[in-house]
PDB file of C-alpha atoms and ligand atoms in Angstrom:
ATOM      1  CA  UNK A   1     -21.497  60.105 -73.482  1.00  0.00           C
ATOM      2  CA  UNK A   2     -18.508  61.429 -71.783  1.00  0.00           C
ATOM      3  CA  UNK A   3     -18.199  64.630 -69.765  1.00  0.00           C
ATOM      4  CA  UNK A   4     -17.704  66.863 -72.155  1.00  0.00           C
ATOM      5  CA  UNK A   5     -20.394  65.929 -74.235  1.00  0.00           C
ATOM      6  CA  UNK A   6     -22.633  65.727 -71.386  1.00  0.00           C
ATOM      7  CA  UNK A   7     -21.274  69.439 -70.610  1.00  0.00           C
ATOM      8  CA  UNK A   8     -22.104  70.465 -74.193  1.00  0.00           C
ATOM      9  CA  UNK A   9     -25.439  68.823 -73.841  1.00  0.00           C
ATOM     10  CA  UNK A  10     -26.295  70.844 -70.695  1.00  0.00           C
ATOM     11  CA  UNK A  11     -25.140  74.276 -72.248  1.00  0.00           C
ATOM     12  CA  UNK A  12     -27.899  73.878 -74.979  1.00  0.00           C
ATOM     13  CA  UNK A  13     -30.882  74.925 -72.130  1.00  0.00           C
ATOM     14  CA  UNK A  14     -31.321  77.348 -69.500  1.00  0.00           C
ATOM     15  CA  UNK A  15     -29.438  76.383 -66.165  1.00  0.00           C
ATOM     16  CA  UNK A  16     -30.085  76.463 -62.555  1.00  0.00           C
ATOM     17  CA  UNK A  17     -28.889  79.682 -61.342  1.00  0.00           C
ATOM     18  CA  UNK A  18     -28.822  78.414 -57.963  1.00  0.00           C
ATOM     19  CA  UNK A  19     -27.751  74.701 -57.146  1.00  0.00           C
ATOM     20  CA  UNK A  20     -28.111  73.306 -53.614  1.00  0.00           C
ATOM     21  CA  UNK A  21     -26.374  69.717 -52.784  1.00  0.00           C
ATOM     22  CA  UNK A  22     -27.148  67.284 -49.659  1.00  0.00           C
ATOM     23  CA  UNK A  23     -23.872  65.519 -49.786  1.00  0.00           C
ATOM     24  CA  UNK A  24     -24.978  62.217 -48.423  1.00  0.00           C
ATOM     25  CA  UNK A  25     -23.691  59.120 -48.383  1.00  0.00           C
ATOM     26  CA  UNK A  26     -20.117  59.035 -47.353  1.00  0.00           C
ATOM     27  CA  UNK A  27     -20.134  56.979 -44.428  1.00  0.00           C
ATOM     28  CA  UNK A  28     -22.151  54.188 -46.093  1.00  0.00           C
ATOM     29  CA  UNK A  29     -19.365  54.555 -49.336  1.00  0.00           C
ATOM     30  CA  UNK A  30     -16.571  53.848 -47.003  1.00  0.00           C
ATOM     31  CA  UNK A  31     -18.443  51.103 -45.008  1.00  0.00           C
ATOM     32  CA  UNK A  32     -19.319  48.600 -48.111  1.00  0.00           C
ATOM     33  CA  UNK A  33     -15.465  48.802 -48.994  1.00  0.00           C
ATOM     34  CA  UNK A  34     -14.763  47.883 -44.959  1.00  0.00           C
ATOM     35  CA  UNK A  35     -13.299  51.427 -44.283  1.00  0.00           C
ATOM     36  CA  UNK A  36     -13.957  53.975 -41.951  1.00  0.00           C
ATOM     37  CA  UNK A  37     -16.316  56.653 -42.353  1.00  0.00           C
ATOM     38  CA  UNK A  38     -13.629  59.116 -42.421  1.00  0.00           C
ATOM     39  CA  UNK A  39     -11.794  57.442 -45.755  1.00  0.00           C
ATOM     40  CA  UNK A  40     -15.846  58.101 -47.177  1.00  0.00           C
ATOM     41  CA  UNK A  41     -15.695  61.631 -45.970  1.00  0.00           C
ATOM     42  CA  UNK A  42     -12.148  62.000 -47.320  1.00  0.00           C
ATOM     43  CA  UNK A  43     -13.473  60.924 -51.065  1.00  0.00           C
ATOM     44  CA  UNK A  44     -16.199  63.332 -50.533  1.00  0.00           C
ATOM     45  CA  UNK A  45     -14.339  66.167 -50.382  1.00  0.00           C
ATOM     46  CA  UNK A  46     -12.688  64.983 -53.816  1.00  0.00           C
ATOM     47  CA  UNK A  47     -16.354  65.279 -55.442  1.00  0.00           C
ATOM     48  CA  UNK A  48     -16.757  68.276 -53.663  1.00  0.00           C
ATOM     49  CA  UNK A  49     -13.890  69.768 -55.681  1.00  0.00           C
ATOM     50  CA  UNK A  50     -14.852  67.821 -58.979  1.00  0.00           C
ATOM     51  CA  UNK A  51     -18.541  69.152 -58.715  1.00  0.00           C
ATOM     52  CA  UNK A  52     -17.348  72.638 -58.103  1.00  0.00           C
ATOM     53  CA  UNK A  53     -15.048  73.054 -61.272  1.00  0.00           C
ATOM     54  CA  UNK A  54     -18.068  71.299 -63.309  1.00  0.00           C
ATOM     55  CA  UNK A  55     -20.261  73.781 -61.987  1.00  0.00           C
ATOM     56  CA  UNK A  56     -18.045  76.961 -62.515  1.00  0.00           C
ATOM     57  CA  UNK A  57     -16.973  75.676 -66.051  1.00  0.00           C
ATOM     58  CA  UNK A  58     -20.866  75.335 -66.855  1.00  0.00           C
ATOM     59  CA  UNK A  59     -21.424  79.084 -65.432  1.00  0.00           C
ATOM     60  CA  UNK A  60     -24.078  78.376 -62.644  1.00  0.00           C
ATOM     61  CA  UNK A  61     -23.740  81.575 -60.435  1.00  0.00           C
ATOM     62  CA  UNK A  62     -24.641  79.785 -57.592  1.00  0.00           C
ATOM     63  CA  UNK A  63     -23.152  76.648 -55.732  1.00  0.00           C
ATOM     64  CA  UNK A  64     -24.476  75.602 -52.203  1.00  0.00           C
ATOM     65  CA  UNK A  65     -22.905  72.540 -50.624  1.00  0.00           C
ATOM     66  CA  UNK A  66     -24.536  70.986 -47.348  1.00  0.00           C
ATOM     67  CA  UNK A  67     -21.509  69.719 -45.915  1.00  0.00           C
ATOM     68  CA  UNK A  68     -21.983  69.749 -41.734  1.00  0.00           C
ATOM     69  CA  UNK A  69     -25.374  70.105 -40.254  1.00  0.00           C
ATOM     70  CA  UNK A  70     -26.399  71.821 -36.811  1.00  0.00           C
ATOM     71  CA  UNK A  71     -27.950  68.346 -35.966  1.00  0.00           C
ATOM     72  CA  UNK A  72     -23.839  66.722 -37.139  1.00  0.00           C
ATOM     73  CA  UNK A  73     -22.055  67.862 -34.063  1.00  0.00           C
ATOM     74  CA  UNK A  74     -24.367  65.035 -32.266  1.00  0.00           C
ATOM     75  CA  UNK A  75     -22.391  62.310 -34.281  1.00  0.00           C
ATOM     76  CA  UNK A  76     -19.487  60.458 -32.291  1.00  0.00           C
ATOM     77  CA  UNK A  77     -16.488  63.011 -31.284  1.00  0.00           C
ATOM     78  CA  UNK A  78     -13.751  60.933 -33.577  1.00  0.00           C
ATOM     79  CA  UNK A  79     -16.150  61.682 -36.895  1.00  0.00           C
ATOM     80  CA  UNK A  80     -16.913  65.069 -35.963  1.00  0.00           C
ATOM     81  CA  UNK A  81     -13.235  65.910 -35.004  1.00  0.00           C
ATOM     82  CA  UNK A  82     -12.000  64.275 -38.704  1.00  0.00           C
ATOM     83  CA  UNK A  83     -14.759  66.210 -40.023  1.00  0.00           C
ATOM     84  CA  UNK A  84     -13.130  69.598 -39.109  1.00  0.00           C
ATOM     85  CA  UNK A  85      -9.456  68.263 -39.949  1.00  0.00           C
ATOM     86  CA  UNK A  86     -10.705  67.776 -43.098  1.00  0.00           C
ATOM     87  CA  UNK A  87     -12.734  70.839 -43.634  1.00  0.00           C
ATOM     88  CA  UNK A  88      -9.163  72.857 -42.816  1.00  0.00           C
ATOM     89  CA  UNK A  89      -7.497  70.733 -44.893  1.00  0.00           C
ATOM     90  CA  UNK A  90      -9.962  71.584 -47.463  1.00  0.00           C
ATOM     91  CA  UNK A  91      -9.791  75.485 -46.924  1.00  0.00           C
ATOM     92  CA  UNK A  92      -5.789  75.375 -47.078  1.00  0.00           C
ATOM     93  CA  UNK A  93      -5.873  72.819 -49.966  1.00  0.00           C
ATOM     94  CA  UNK A  94      -8.279  74.588 -52.342  1.00  0.00           C
ATOM     95  CA  UNK A  95      -7.337  78.117 -51.880  1.00  0.00           C
ATOM     96  CA  UNK A  96      -5.128  78.470 -54.731  1.00  0.00           C
ATOM     97  CA  UNK A  97      -7.851  77.276 -57.158  1.00  0.00           C
ATOM     98  CA  UNK A  98     -10.882  79.538 -55.483  1.00  0.00           C
ATOM     99  CA  UNK A  99      -8.898  82.187 -56.077  1.00  0.00           C
ATOM    100  CA  UNK A 100      -7.350  81.450 -59.428  1.00  0.00           C
ATOM    101  CA  UNK A 101     -11.062  80.639 -60.584  1.00  0.00           C
ATOM    102  CA  UNK A 102     -12.893  83.892 -59.598  1.00  0.00           C
ATOM    103  CA  UNK A 103     -14.996  81.858 -56.915  1.00  0.00           C
ATOM    104  CA  UNK A 104     -16.797  83.693 -54.058  1.00  0.00           C
ATOM    105  CA  UNK A 105     -16.078  81.322 -50.747  1.00  0.00           C
ATOM    106  CA  UNK A 106     -19.313  82.340 -48.817  1.00  0.00           C
ATOM    107  CA  UNK A 107     -20.574  80.088 -45.571  1.00  0.00           C
ATOM    108  CA  UNK A 108     -23.962  79.666 -44.094  1.00  0.00           C
ATOM    109  CA  UNK A 109     -24.571  78.370 -40.670  1.00  0.00           C
ATOM    110  CA  UNK A 110     -24.087  78.286 -36.905  1.00  0.00           C
ATOM    111  CA  UNK A 111     -20.508  79.314 -37.677  1.00  0.00           C
ATOM    112  CA  UNK A 112     -19.536  80.707 -34.277  1.00  0.00           C
ATOM    113  CA  UNK A 113     -19.720  76.751 -33.133  1.00  0.00           C
ATOM    114  CA  UNK A 114     -16.476  76.314 -35.411  1.00  0.00           C
ATOM    115  CA  UNK A 115     -13.333  75.500 -33.891  1.00  0.00           C
ATOM    116  CA  UNK A 116     -11.214  78.501 -34.139  1.00  0.00           C
ATOM    117  CA  UNK A 117      -8.835  76.469 -36.500  1.00  0.00           C
ATOM    118  CA  UNK A 118     -11.513  75.675 -39.120  1.00  0.00           C
ATOM    119  CA  UNK A 119     -13.146  79.301 -38.642  1.00  0.00           C
ATOM    120  CA  UNK A 120     -10.020  81.258 -39.044  1.00  0.00           C
ATOM    121  CA  UNK A 121      -9.000  79.821 -42.454  1.00  0.00           C
ATOM    122  CA  UNK A 122     -12.859  80.323 -43.886  1.00  0.00           C
ATOM    123  CA  UNK A 123     -13.207  83.755 -42.430  1.00  0.00           C
ATOM    124  CA  UNK A 124      -9.763  84.516 -44.351  1.00  0.00           C
ATOM    125  CA  UNK A 125     -10.612  82.939 -47.731  1.00  0.00           C
ATOM    126  CA  UNK A 126     -14.209  84.280 -47.585  1.00  0.00           C
ATOM    127  CA  UNK A 127     -12.554  87.612 -46.940  1.00  0.00           C
ATOM    128  CA  UNK A 128      -9.936  87.341 -49.572  1.00  0.00           C
ATOM    129  CA  UNK A 129     -12.479  85.970 -52.091  1.00  0.00           C
ATOM    130  CA  UNK A 130     -15.420  88.339 -51.723  1.00  0.00           C
ATOM    131  CA  UNK A 131     -15.228  90.875 -54.369  1.00  0.00           C
ATOM    132  CA  UNK A 132     -14.966  87.391 -56.647  1.00  0.00           C
ATOM    133  CA  UNK A 133     -17.975  87.428 -59.556  1.00  0.00           C
ATOM    134  CA  UNK A 134     -17.211  83.891 -61.162  1.00  0.00           C
ATOM    135  CA  UNK A 135     -19.335  81.903 -58.877  1.00  0.00           C
ATOM    136  CA  UNK A 136     -20.593  81.723 -55.080  1.00  0.00           C
ATOM    137  CA  UNK A 137     -19.569  78.578 -53.508  1.00  0.00           C
ATOM    138  CA  UNK A 138     -21.574  78.701 -50.414  1.00  0.00           C
ATOM    139  CA  UNK A 139     -20.406  75.960 -47.519  1.00  0.00           C
ATOM    140  CA  UNK A 140     -23.542  75.100 -45.276  1.00  0.00           C
ATOM    141  CA  UNK A 141     -21.712  74.756 -42.065  1.00  0.00           C
ATOM    142  CA  UNK A 142     -22.990  73.809 -39.013  1.00  0.00           C
ATOM    143  CA  UNK A 143     -25.902  75.104 -40.716  1.00  0.00           C
ATOM    144  CA  UNK A 144     -29.453  74.144 -40.195  1.00  0.00           C
ATOM    145  CA  UNK A 145     -32.867  75.556 -41.800  1.00  0.00           C
ATOM    146  CA  UNK A 146     -34.949  75.630 -38.358  1.00  0.00           C
ATOM    147  CA  UNK A 147     -32.151  77.281 -37.211  1.00  0.00           C
ATOM    148  CA  UNK A 148     -31.600  79.854 -39.821  1.00  0.00           C
ATOM    149  CA  UNK A 149     -35.405  80.746 -39.221  1.00  0.00           C
ATOM    150  CA  UNK A 150     -35.017  80.979 -35.782  1.00  0.00           C
ATOM    151  CA  UNK A 151     -32.106  83.143 -36.230  1.00  0.00           C
ATOM    152  CA  UNK A 152     -34.092  85.968 -38.857  1.00  0.00           C
ATOM    153  CA  UNK A 153     -37.214  85.562 -36.652  1.00  0.00           C
ATOM    154  CA  UNK A 154     -35.375  86.598 -33.629  1.00  0.00           C
ATOM    155  CA  UNK A 155     -33.857  89.517 -35.426  1.00  0.00           C
ATOM    156  CA  UNK A 156     -37.060  90.477 -36.920  1.00  0.00           C
ATOM    157  CA  UNK A 157     -39.000  90.669 -33.603  1.00  0.00           C
ATOM    158  CA  UNK A 158     -35.971  92.838 -31.395  1.00  0.00           C
ATOM    159  CA  UNK A 159     -36.502  95.155 -34.289  1.00  0.00           C
ATOM    160  CA  UNK A 160     -40.260  95.364 -33.737  1.00  0.00           C
ATOM    161  CA  UNK A 161     -39.515  95.320 -29.984  1.00  0.00           C
ATOM    162  CA  UNK A 162     -37.440  98.651 -30.483  1.00  0.00           C
ATOM    163  CA  UNK A 163     -40.192  99.921 -32.669  1.00  0.00           C
ATOM    164  CA  UNK A 164     -38.122 100.090 -35.834  1.00  0.00           C
ATOM    165  CA  UNK A 165     -40.507  97.537 -37.227  1.00  0.00           C
ATOM    166  CA  UNK A 166     -44.255  97.293 -37.451  1.00  0.00           C
ATOM    167  CA  UNK A 167     -45.091  93.261 -37.910  1.00  0.00           C
ATOM    168  CA  UNK A 168     -47.800  94.649 -41.181  1.00  0.00           C
ATOM    169  CA  UNK A 169     -44.336  96.024 -42.699  1.00  0.00           C
ATOM    170  CA  UNK A 170     -43.178  92.424 -42.784  1.00  0.00           C
ATOM    171  CA  UNK A 171     -42.642  91.247 -46.400  1.00  0.00           C
ATOM    172  CA  UNK A 172     -41.330  88.422 -48.404  1.00  0.00           C
ATOM    173  CA  UNK A 173     -38.474  90.488 -49.094  1.00  0.00           C
ATOM    174  CA  UNK A 174     -37.479  91.414 -45.815  1.00  0.00           C
ATOM    175  CA  UNK A 175     -37.786  88.277 -44.289  1.00  0.00           C
ATOM    176  CA  UNK A 176     -35.296  86.944 -47.026  1.00  0.00           C
ATOM    177  CA  UNK A 177     -33.045  89.764 -45.950  1.00  0.00           C
ATOM    178  CA  UNK A 178     -32.766  88.689 -42.503  1.00  0.00           C
ATOM    179  CA  UNK A 179     -31.668  84.554 -43.595  1.00  0.00           C
ATOM    180  CA  UNK A 180     -28.267  83.666 -43.970  1.00  0.00           C
ATOM    181  CA  UNK A 181     -28.644  83.428 -47.818  1.00  0.00           C
ATOM    182  CA  UNK A 182     -29.301  87.215 -47.877  1.00  0.00           C
ATOM    183  CA  UNK A 183     -27.887  88.023 -51.805  1.00  0.00           C
ATOM    184  CA  UNK A 184     -28.354  84.336 -53.031  1.00  0.00           C
ATOM    185  CA  UNK A 185     -30.720  83.757 -56.125  1.00  0.00           C
ATOM    186  CA  UNK A 186     -33.998  81.255 -55.109  1.00  0.00           C
ATOM    187  CA  UNK A 187     -32.895  77.941 -55.210  1.00  0.00           C
ATOM    188  CA  UNK A 188     -33.793  76.458 -58.351  1.00  0.00           C
ATOM    189  CA  UNK A 189     -32.361  73.095 -57.591  1.00  0.00           C
ATOM    190  CA  UNK A 190     -31.638  70.277 -55.278  1.00  0.00           C
ATOM    191  CA  UNK A 191     -29.444  67.484 -55.766  1.00  0.00           C
ATOM    192  CA  UNK A 192     -29.718  64.428 -52.500  1.00  0.00           C
ATOM    193  CA  UNK A 193     -27.265  61.801 -53.131  1.00  0.00           C
ATOM    194  CA  UNK A 194     -27.339  58.308 -51.503  1.00  0.00           C
ATOM    195  CA  UNK A 195     -30.825  57.144 -51.891  1.00  0.00           C
ATOM    196  CA  UNK A 196     -32.500  59.046 -48.948  1.00  0.00           C
ATOM    197  CA  UNK A 197     -35.388  61.429 -49.734  1.00  0.00           C
ATOM    198  CA  UNK A 198     -35.476  64.030 -47.292  1.00  0.00           C
ATOM    199  CA  UNK A 199     -34.027  67.365 -47.053  1.00  0.00           C
ATOM    200  CA  UNK A 200     -32.691  67.068 -43.508  1.00  0.00           C
ATOM    201  CA  UNK A 201     -33.441  70.793 -42.710  1.00  0.00           C
ATOM    202  CA  UNK A 202     -31.252  72.045 -45.573  1.00  0.00           C
ATOM    203  CA  UNK A 203     -32.342  74.667 -47.068  1.00  0.00           C
ATOM    204  CA  UNK A 204     -36.334  74.866 -45.643  1.00  0.00           C
ATOM    205  CA  UNK A 205     -37.256  78.554 -47.060  1.00  0.00           C
ATOM    206  CA  UNK A 206     -35.524  78.538 -49.813  1.00  0.00           C
ATOM    207  CA  UNK A 207     -36.059  75.560 -51.369  1.00  0.00           C
ATOM    208  CA  UNK A 208     -40.375  76.329 -51.447  1.00  0.00           C
ATOM    209  CA  UNK A 209     -39.933  76.221 -55.320  1.00  0.00           C
ATOM    210  CA  UNK A 210     -36.957  74.047 -55.806  1.00  0.00           C
ATOM    211  CA  UNK A 211     -36.649  70.837 -58.196  1.00  0.00           C
ATOM    212  CA  UNK A 212     -35.573  67.853 -56.402  1.00  0.00           C
ATOM    213  CA  UNK A 213     -33.624  65.399 -57.736  1.00  0.00           C
ATOM    214  CA  UNK A 214     -32.382  62.205 -55.814  1.00  0.00           C
ATOM    215  CA  UNK A 215     -29.881  59.802 -56.740  1.00  0.00           C
ATOM    216  CA  UNK A 216     -28.776  56.306 -55.242  1.00  0.00           C
ATOM    217  CA  UNK A 217     -25.449  57.217 -55.969  1.00  0.00           C
ATOM    218  CA  UNK A 218     -23.071  57.932 -52.912  1.00  0.00           C
ATOM    219  CA  UNK A 219     -21.268  61.436 -52.370  1.00  0.00           C
ATOM    220  CA  UNK A 220     -18.143  59.867 -53.159  1.00  0.00           C
ATOM    221  CA  UNK A 221     -19.062  58.742 -56.747  1.00  0.00           C
ATOM    222  CA  UNK A 222     -20.856  61.871 -57.459  1.00  0.00           C
ATOM    223  CA  UNK A 223     -18.712  63.882 -59.481  1.00  0.00           C
ATOM    224  CA  UNK A 224     -19.087  65.839 -63.343  1.00  0.00           C
ATOM    225  CA  UNK A 225     -20.903  63.548 -65.087  1.00  0.00           C
ATOM    226  CA  UNK A 226     -23.408  63.241 -62.667  1.00  0.00           C
ATOM    227  CA  UNK A 227     -23.753  66.541 -61.583  1.00  0.00           C
ATOM    228  CA  UNK A 228     -24.714  66.904 -65.367  1.00  0.00           C
ATOM    229  CA  UNK A 229     -26.820  64.113 -65.040  1.00  0.00           C
ATOM    230  CA  UNK A 230     -28.957  66.233 -62.478  1.00  0.00           C
ATOM    231  CA  UNK A 231     -28.925  69.286 -64.723  1.00  0.00           C
ATOM    232  CA  UNK A 232     -30.514  67.918 -67.545  1.00  0.00           C
ATOM    233  CA  UNK A 233     -32.858  66.261 -65.428  1.00  0.00           C
ATOM    234  CA  UNK A 234     -33.500  68.971 -64.262  1.00  0.00           C
ATOM    235  CA  UNK A 235     -34.023  70.913 -67.620  1.00  0.00           C
ATOM    236  CA  UNK A 236     -37.434  68.542 -68.759  1.00  0.00           C
ATOM    237  CA  UNK A 237     -38.888  69.582 -65.493  1.00  0.00           C
ATOM    238  CA  UNK A 238     -41.645  71.778 -66.139  1.00  0.00           C
ATOM    239  CA  UNK A 239     -41.625  74.542 -63.010  1.00  0.00           C
ATOM    240  CA  UNK A 240     -45.296  75.662 -62.571  1.00  0.00           C
ATOM    241  CA  UNK A 241     -45.066  77.880 -59.393  1.00  0.00           C
ATOM    242  CA  UNK A 242     -49.025  77.780 -58.863  1.00  0.00           C
ATOM    243  CA  UNK A 243     -49.985  78.386 -62.704  1.00  0.00           C
ATOM    244  CA  UNK A 244     -51.686  76.023 -64.922  1.00  0.00           C
ATOM    245  CA  UNK A 245     -49.593  74.373 -67.958  1.00  0.00           C
ATOM    246  CA  UNK A 246     -51.731  76.295 -70.386  1.00  0.00           C
ATOM    247  CA  UNK A 247     -51.055  80.022 -68.727  1.00  0.00           C
ATOM    248  CA  UNK A 248     -47.157  78.797 -68.689  1.00  0.00           C
ATOM    249  CA  UNK A 249     -47.091  77.902 -72.766  1.00  0.00           C
ATOM    250  CA  UNK A 250     -49.127  81.153 -73.018  1.00  0.00           C
ATOM    251  CA  UNK A 251     -46.820  83.458 -71.434  1.00  0.00           C
ATOM    252  CA  UNK A 252     -43.600  81.405 -73.154  1.00  0.00           C
ATOM    253  CA  UNK A 253     -45.350  82.414 -76.615  1.00  0.00           C
TER     254      UNK A 253
HETATM  255  C1  IPE B 301     -22.462  62.703 -45.654  1.00  0.00           C
HETATM  256  O1  IPE B 301     -22.313  61.568 -45.546  1.00  0.00           O
HETATM  257  C2  IPE B 301     -21.639  63.991 -44.965  1.00  0.00           C
HETATM  258  C3  IPE B 301     -22.077  64.245 -43.860  1.00  0.00           C
HETATM  259  C4  IPE B 301     -23.490  64.478 -43.322  1.00  0.00           C
HETATM  260  C5  IPE B 301     -21.363  65.237 -42.966  1.00  0.00           C
HETATM  261  P1  IPE B 301     -22.798  60.609 -44.274  1.00  0.00           P
HETATM  262  O2  IPE B 301     -21.582  60.663 -43.307  1.00  0.00           O
HETATM  263  O3  IPE B 301     -24.146  60.991 -44.046  1.00  0.00           O
HETATM  264  O4  IPE B 301     -23.030  59.230 -45.038  1.00  0.00           O
HETATM  265  P2  IPE B 301     -23.927  58.247 -44.458  1.00  0.00           P
HETATM  266  O5  IPE B 301     -25.480  58.544 -44.810  1.00  0.00           O
HETATM  267  O6  IPE B 301     -23.644  57.763 -43.024  1.00  0.00           O
HETATM  268  O7  IPE B 301     -23.520  57.089 -45.483  1.00  0.00           O
HETATM  269  C1  IPE B 302     -27.268  65.800 -44.050  1.00  0.00           C
HETATM  270  O1  IPE B 302     -26.998  64.406 -43.994  1.00  0.00           O
HETATM  271  C2  IPE B 302     -26.458  66.674 -43.862  1.00  0.00           C
HETATM  272  C3  IPE B 302     -25.229  66.630 -44.369  1.00  0.00           C
HETATM  273  C4  IPE B 302     -25.149  66.122 -45.723  1.00  0.00           C
HETATM  274  C5  IPE B 302     -24.152  67.569 -44.255  1.00  0.00           C
HETATM  275  P1  IPE B 302     -27.138  63.647 -42.751  1.00  0.00           P
HETATM  276  O2  IPE B 302     -26.578  61.990 -43.251  1.00  0.00           O
HETATM  277  O3  IPE B 302     -26.821  64.024 -41.465  1.00  0.00           O
HETATM  278  O4  IPE B 302     -28.757  63.195 -42.710  1.00  0.00           O
HETATM  279  P2  IPE B 302     -29.669  62.227 -42.131  1.00  0.00           P
HETATM  280  O5  IPE B 302     -29.403  62.343 -40.488  1.00  0.00           O
HETATM  281  O6  IPE B 302     -29.574  60.914 -42.765  1.00  0.00           O
HETATM  282  O7  IPE B 302     -30.742  63.056 -42.154  1.00  0.00           O
HETATM  283 MG1   MG B 303     -25.712  60.734 -43.990  1.00  0.00          MG
END
């Protein structure tokens, strides 16, 4: 089946509103070809473009891409510098496409740790695309789920200490208002490429009821076709949210 047939098939059933992707395997993809790891990261940015285009065509509301974790700062300095250069290049090169397709560019993570030459184009693109309603593309940059939960907890504790929030008034909804993902729909599907079966600190709270899709394909080889395959697999899952299958069938009729 070619990609347009696959996309037509995906459109026959309900789409996940929010897809999160752990883009893993760039390094192994390059090393298997005897190339520098950065060659894999560069090829991976083509996958970012292709997957974003496909999600937008399909009408996915929110796509969150895990591009750089809080823990990735501890990689060799040359690799970190190469990734930062690629990020800047991505933001400059994709600007027109993002704006032309009504995409809202968003970012989550410890963004103040990013170098100025990345933070500036990032902030500019976030600002000029803020009113776009086509799709929210969130880059998880210098992101960690534990770091996010700690930041939310700190902000809430500060309110409690200031006397503006009583502990028993803290609800799930209020907690979510303090997460970096505030305003995004719940994550329906998390995809991880490259064979690892772990979350690696990605959207820990938000993935509570997400369906998980693991594929052995390395991120540089993950394109529109593979995204469609992941969504098709998702569409055949039964999401029970703690209920019984019988309860769900009754509610559905
Ligand atoms: C994912 O690919 C990109 C980042 C984490 C920045 P990796 O660089 O982790 O590739 P592998 O897992 O070493 O193959
Ligand atoms: C997770 O991949 C982070 C990103 C994809 C940005 P890693 O390659 O850093 O994760 P681990 O180290 O295999 O858990
Ligand atoms: Mg990896």
